[in-house]
PDB file of C-alpha atoms in Angstrom:
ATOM      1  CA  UNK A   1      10.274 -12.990  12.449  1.00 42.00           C
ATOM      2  CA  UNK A   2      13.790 -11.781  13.315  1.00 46.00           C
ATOM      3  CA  UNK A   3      13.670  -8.971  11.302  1.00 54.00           C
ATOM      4  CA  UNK A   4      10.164  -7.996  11.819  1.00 58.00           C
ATOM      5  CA  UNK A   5       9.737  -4.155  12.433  1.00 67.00           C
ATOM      6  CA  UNK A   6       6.746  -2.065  13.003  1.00 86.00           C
ATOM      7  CA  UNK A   7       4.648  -1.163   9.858  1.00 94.00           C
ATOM      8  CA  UNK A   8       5.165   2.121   8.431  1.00 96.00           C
ATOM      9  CA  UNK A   9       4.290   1.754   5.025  1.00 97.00           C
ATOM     10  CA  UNK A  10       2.066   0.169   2.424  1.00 97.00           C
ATOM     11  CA  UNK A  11       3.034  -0.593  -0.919  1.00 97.00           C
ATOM     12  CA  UNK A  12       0.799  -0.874  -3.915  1.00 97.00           C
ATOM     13  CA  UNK A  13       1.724  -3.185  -6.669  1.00 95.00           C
ATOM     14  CA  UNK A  14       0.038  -5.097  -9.841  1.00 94.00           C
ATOM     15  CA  UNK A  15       0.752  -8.444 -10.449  1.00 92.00           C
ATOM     16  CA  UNK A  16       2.222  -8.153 -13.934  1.00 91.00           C
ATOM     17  CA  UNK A  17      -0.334 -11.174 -15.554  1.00 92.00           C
ATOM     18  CA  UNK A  18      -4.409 -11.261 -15.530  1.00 91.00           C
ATOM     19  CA  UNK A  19      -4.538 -14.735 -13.531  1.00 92.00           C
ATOM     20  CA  UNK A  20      -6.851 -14.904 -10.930  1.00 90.00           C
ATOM     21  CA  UNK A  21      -5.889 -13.897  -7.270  1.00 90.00           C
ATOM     22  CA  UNK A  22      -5.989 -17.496  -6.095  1.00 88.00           C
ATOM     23  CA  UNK A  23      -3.069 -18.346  -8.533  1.00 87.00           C
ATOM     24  CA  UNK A  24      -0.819 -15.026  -7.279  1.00 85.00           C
ATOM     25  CA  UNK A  25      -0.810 -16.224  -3.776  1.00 85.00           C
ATOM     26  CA  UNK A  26       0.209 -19.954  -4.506  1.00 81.00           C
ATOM     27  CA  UNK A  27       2.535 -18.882  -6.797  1.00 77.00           C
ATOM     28  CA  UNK A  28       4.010 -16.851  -4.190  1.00 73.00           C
ATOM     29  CA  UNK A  29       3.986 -19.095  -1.440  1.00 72.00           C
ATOM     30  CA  UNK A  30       6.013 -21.667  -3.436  1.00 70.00           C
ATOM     31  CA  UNK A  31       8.223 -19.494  -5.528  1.00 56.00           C
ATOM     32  CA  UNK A  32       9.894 -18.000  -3.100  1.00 55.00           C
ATOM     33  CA  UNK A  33      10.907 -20.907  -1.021  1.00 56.00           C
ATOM     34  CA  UNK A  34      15.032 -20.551  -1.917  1.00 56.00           C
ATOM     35  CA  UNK A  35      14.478 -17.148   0.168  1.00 55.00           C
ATOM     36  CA  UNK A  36      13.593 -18.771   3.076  1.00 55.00           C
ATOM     37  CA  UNK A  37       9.683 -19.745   2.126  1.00 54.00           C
ATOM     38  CA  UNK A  38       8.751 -15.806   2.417  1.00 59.00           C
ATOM     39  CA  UNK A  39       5.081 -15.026   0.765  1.00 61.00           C
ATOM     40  CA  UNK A  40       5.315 -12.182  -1.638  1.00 78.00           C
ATOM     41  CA  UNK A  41       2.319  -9.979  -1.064  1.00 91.00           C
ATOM     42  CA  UNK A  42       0.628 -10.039   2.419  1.00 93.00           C
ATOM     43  CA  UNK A  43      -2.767  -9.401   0.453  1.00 96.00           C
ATOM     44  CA  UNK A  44      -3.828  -9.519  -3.287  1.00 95.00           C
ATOM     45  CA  UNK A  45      -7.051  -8.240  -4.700  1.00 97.00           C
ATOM     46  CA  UNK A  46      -8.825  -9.794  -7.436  1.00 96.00           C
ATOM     47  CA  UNK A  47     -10.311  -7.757  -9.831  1.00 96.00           C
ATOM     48  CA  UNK A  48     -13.800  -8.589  -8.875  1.00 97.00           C
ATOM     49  CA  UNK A  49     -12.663  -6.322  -5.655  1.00 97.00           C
ATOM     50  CA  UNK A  50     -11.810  -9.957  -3.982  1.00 97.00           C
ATOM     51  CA  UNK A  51      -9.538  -9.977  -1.418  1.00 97.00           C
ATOM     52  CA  UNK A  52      -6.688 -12.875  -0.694  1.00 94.00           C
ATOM     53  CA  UNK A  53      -4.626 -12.597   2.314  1.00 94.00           C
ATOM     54  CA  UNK A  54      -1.053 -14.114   1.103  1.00 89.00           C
ATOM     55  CA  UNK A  55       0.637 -13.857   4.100  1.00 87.00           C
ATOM     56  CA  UNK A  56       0.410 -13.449   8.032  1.00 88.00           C
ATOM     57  CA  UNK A  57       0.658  -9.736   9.147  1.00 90.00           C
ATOM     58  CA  UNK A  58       3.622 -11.021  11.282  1.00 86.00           C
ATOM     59  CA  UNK A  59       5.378 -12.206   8.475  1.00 82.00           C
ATOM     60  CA  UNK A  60       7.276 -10.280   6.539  1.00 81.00           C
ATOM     61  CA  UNK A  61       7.355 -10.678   2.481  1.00 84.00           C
ATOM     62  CA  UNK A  62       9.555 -10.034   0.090  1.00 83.00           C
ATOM     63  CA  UNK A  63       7.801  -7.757  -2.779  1.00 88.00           C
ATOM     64  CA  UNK A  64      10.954  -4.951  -2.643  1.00 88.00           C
ATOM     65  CA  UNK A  65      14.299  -5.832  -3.742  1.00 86.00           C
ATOM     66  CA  UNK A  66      16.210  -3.367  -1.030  1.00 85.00           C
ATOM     67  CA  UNK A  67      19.390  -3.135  -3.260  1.00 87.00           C
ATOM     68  CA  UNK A  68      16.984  -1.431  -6.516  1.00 91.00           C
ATOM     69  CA  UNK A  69      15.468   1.267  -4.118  1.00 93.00           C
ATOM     70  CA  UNK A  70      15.724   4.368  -5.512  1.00 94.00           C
ATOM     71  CA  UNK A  71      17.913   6.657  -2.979  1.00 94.00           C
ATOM     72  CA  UNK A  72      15.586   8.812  -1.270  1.00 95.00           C
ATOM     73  CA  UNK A  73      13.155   5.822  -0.697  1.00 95.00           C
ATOM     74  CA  UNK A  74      15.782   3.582   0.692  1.00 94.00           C
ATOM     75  CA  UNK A  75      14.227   3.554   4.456  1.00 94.00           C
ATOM     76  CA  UNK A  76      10.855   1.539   2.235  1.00 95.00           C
ATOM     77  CA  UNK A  77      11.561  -2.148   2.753  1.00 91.00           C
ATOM     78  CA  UNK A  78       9.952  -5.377   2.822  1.00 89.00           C
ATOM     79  CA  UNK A  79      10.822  -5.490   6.535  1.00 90.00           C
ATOM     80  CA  UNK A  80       8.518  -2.749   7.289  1.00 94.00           C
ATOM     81  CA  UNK A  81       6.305  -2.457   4.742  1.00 95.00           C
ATOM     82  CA  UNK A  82       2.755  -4.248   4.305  1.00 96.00           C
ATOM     83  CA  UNK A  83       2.682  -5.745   0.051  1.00 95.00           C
ATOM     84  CA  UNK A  84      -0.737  -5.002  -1.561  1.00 97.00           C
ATOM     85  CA  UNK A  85      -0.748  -6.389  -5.233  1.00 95.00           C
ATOM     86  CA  UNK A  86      -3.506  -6.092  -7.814  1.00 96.00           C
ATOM     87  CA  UNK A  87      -3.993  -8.421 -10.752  1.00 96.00           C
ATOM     88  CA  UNK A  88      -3.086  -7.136 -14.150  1.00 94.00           C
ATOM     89  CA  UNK A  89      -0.629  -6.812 -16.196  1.00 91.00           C
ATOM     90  CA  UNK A  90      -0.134  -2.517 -15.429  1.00 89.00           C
ATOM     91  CA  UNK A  91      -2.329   0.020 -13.620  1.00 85.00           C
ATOM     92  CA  UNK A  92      -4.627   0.296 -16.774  1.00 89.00           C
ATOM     93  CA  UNK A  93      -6.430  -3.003 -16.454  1.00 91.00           C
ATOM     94  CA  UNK A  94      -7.568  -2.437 -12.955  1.00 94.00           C
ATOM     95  CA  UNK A  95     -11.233  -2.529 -12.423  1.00 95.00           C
ATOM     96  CA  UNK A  96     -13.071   0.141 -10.378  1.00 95.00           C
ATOM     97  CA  UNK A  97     -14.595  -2.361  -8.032  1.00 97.00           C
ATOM     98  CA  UNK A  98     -10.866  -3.585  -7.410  1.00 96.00           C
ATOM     99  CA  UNK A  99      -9.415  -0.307  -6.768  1.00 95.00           C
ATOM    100  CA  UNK A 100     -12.336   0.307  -4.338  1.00 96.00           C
ATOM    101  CA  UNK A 101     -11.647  -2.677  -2.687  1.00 97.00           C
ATOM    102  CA  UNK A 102      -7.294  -2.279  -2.271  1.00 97.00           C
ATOM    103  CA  UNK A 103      -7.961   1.491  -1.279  1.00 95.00           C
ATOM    104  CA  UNK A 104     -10.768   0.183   1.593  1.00 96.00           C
ATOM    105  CA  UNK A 105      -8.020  -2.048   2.480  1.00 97.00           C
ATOM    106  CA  UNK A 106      -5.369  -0.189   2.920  1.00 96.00           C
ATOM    107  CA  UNK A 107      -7.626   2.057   4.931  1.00 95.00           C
ATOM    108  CA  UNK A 108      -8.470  -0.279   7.074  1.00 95.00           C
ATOM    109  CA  UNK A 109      -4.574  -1.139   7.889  1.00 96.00           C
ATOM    110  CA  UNK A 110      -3.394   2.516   7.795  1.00 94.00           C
ATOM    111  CA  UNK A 111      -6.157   2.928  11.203  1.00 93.00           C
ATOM    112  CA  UNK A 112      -5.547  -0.335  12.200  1.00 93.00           C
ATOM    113  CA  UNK A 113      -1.598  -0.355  12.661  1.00 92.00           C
ATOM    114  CA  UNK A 114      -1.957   3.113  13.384  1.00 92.00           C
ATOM    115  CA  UNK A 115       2.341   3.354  12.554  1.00 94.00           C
ATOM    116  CA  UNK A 116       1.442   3.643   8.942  1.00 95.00           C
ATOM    117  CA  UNK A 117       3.140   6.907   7.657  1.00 93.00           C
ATOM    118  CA  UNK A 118       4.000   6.261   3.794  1.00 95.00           C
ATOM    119  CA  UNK A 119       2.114   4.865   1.080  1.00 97.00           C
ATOM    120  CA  UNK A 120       3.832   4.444  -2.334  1.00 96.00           C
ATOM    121  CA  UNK A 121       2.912   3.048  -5.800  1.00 95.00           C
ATOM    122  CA  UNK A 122       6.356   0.390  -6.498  1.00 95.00           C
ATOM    123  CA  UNK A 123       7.306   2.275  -9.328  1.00 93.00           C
ATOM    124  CA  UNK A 124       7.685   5.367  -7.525  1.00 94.00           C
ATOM    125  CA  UNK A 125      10.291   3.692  -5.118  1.00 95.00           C
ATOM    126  CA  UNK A 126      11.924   1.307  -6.931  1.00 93.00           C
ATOM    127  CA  UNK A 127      13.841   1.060 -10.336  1.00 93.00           C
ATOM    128  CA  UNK A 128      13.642  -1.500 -12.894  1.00 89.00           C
ATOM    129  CA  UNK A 129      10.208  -1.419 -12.542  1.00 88.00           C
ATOM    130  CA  UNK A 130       7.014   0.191 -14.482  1.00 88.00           C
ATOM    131  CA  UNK A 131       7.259   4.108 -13.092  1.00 90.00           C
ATOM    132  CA  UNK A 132       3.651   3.910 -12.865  1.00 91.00           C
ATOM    133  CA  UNK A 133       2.789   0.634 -10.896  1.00 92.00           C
ATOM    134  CA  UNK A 134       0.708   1.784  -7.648  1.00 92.00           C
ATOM    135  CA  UNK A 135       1.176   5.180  -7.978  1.00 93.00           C
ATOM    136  CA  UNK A 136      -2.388   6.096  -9.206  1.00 91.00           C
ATOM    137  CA  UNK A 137      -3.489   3.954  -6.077  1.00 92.00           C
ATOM    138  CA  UNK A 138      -1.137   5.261  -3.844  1.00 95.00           C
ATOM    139  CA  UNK A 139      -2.123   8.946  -5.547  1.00 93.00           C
ATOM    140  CA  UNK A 140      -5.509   8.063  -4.570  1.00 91.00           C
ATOM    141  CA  UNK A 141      -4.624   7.362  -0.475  1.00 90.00           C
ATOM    142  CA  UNK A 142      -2.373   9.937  -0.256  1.00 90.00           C
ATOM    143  CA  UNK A 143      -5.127  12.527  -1.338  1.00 89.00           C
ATOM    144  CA  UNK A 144      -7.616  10.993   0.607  1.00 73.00           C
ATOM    145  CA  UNK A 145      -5.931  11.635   3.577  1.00 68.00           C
ATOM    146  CA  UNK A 146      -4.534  15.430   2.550  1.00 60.00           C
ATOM    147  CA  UNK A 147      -8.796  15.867   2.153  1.00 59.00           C
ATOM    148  CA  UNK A 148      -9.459  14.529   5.607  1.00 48.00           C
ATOM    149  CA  UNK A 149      -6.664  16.188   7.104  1.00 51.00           C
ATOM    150  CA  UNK A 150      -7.590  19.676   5.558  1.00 50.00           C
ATOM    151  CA  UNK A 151     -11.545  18.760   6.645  1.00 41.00           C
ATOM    152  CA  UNK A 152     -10.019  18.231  10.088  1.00 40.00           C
ATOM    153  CA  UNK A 153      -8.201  21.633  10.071  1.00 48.00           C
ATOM    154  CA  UNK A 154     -11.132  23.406   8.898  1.00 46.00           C
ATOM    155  CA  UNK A 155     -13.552  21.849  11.482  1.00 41.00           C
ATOM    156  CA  UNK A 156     -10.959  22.979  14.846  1.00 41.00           C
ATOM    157  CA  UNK A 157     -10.716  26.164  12.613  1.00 46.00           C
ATOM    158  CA  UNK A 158     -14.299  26.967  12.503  1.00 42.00           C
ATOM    159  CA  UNK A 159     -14.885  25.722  16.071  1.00 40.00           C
ATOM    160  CA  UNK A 160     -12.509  27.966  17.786  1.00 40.00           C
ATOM    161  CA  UNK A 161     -13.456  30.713  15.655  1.00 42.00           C
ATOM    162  CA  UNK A 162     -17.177  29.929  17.247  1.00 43.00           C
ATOM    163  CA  UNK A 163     -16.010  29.623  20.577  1.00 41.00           C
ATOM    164  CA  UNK A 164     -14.339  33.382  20.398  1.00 41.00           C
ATOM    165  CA  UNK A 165     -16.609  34.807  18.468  1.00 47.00           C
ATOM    166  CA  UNK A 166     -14.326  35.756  15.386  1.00 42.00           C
ATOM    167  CA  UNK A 167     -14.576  34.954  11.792  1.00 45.00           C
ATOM    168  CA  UNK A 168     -12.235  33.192  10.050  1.00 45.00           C
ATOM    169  CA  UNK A 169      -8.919  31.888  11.986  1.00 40.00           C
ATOM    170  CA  UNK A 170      -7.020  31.336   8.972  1.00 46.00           C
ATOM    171  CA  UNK A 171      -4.273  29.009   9.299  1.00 44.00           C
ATOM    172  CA  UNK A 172      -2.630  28.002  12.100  1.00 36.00           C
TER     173      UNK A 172
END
């Protein structure tokens, strides 16, 4: 599309309602048609942990309203931002096995974009909405990649300590 961008971000969202996935992404394949027939989530997950693609991953969608971005988040858009919604109507009704499922996910497009460098909960970035929807999910990536970063440090850390014969590098 003409405003397509590369993807830096994912954004977690809940759907709002408890209808099934299936009903999420027709509803917003046809709502949205007065905005130019965009999709509104690229993928929803159901919360059996089922997972429905929305939209193309060369499409963009339209699940941030730019204009209600809260200052500091105001590079996060829909143009460059991959839409992961979750059925229910607030973080609290997720299931485990969904969770799972959107964080394995959004794993698997953080490595495979390999440009992915934020990943927010839409109440953390937006106003008007719930201050908590996605941010335990979001939380929960974020974290996981702090661990495997810090795992990563202290692997090199022990190995060059090895290779030199010292203890402890410390940070570096």
């Amino acid at each position: 599309t003409a405003s397509a961008k590369p993807f830096e971000n994912i954004v977690f969202h809940h759907t709002g309602n408890n209808f099934p996935a299936e009903n999420q992404v027709k509803y917003g394949q046809t709502f949205d048609e007065a905005r130019g027939g965009r999709f509104g989530y690229h993928f929803v997950v159901d919360k059996d942990g089922q997972i429905i693609q929305g939209a193309p991953l060369d499409a963009r969608t339209n699940h941030l309203l730019s204009r209600d971005l809260k200052d500091e988040f105001k590079d996060v858009t829909s143009a460059n931002s991959i839409g992961i919604s979750l059925v229910g109507a607030g973080d609290e009704d997720f299931t485990q096995v969904q969770i799972d499922a959107a964080k394995e996910l959004a794993e698997q497009l953080r490595n495979g974009f390999g440009t992915i460098e934020g990943v927010y909960g839409q109440g953390a970035i937006q106003s008007g909405k719930v201050a908590t929807e996605g941010v335990q999910l979001a939380n929960l990536m974020n974290a996981s990649e702090s661990e495997a970063d810090s795992a990563i440090d202290t692997a090199i850390n022990t190995s060059v300590g090895d290779l030199y014969g010292v203890g402890d590098m410390g940070e570096f």
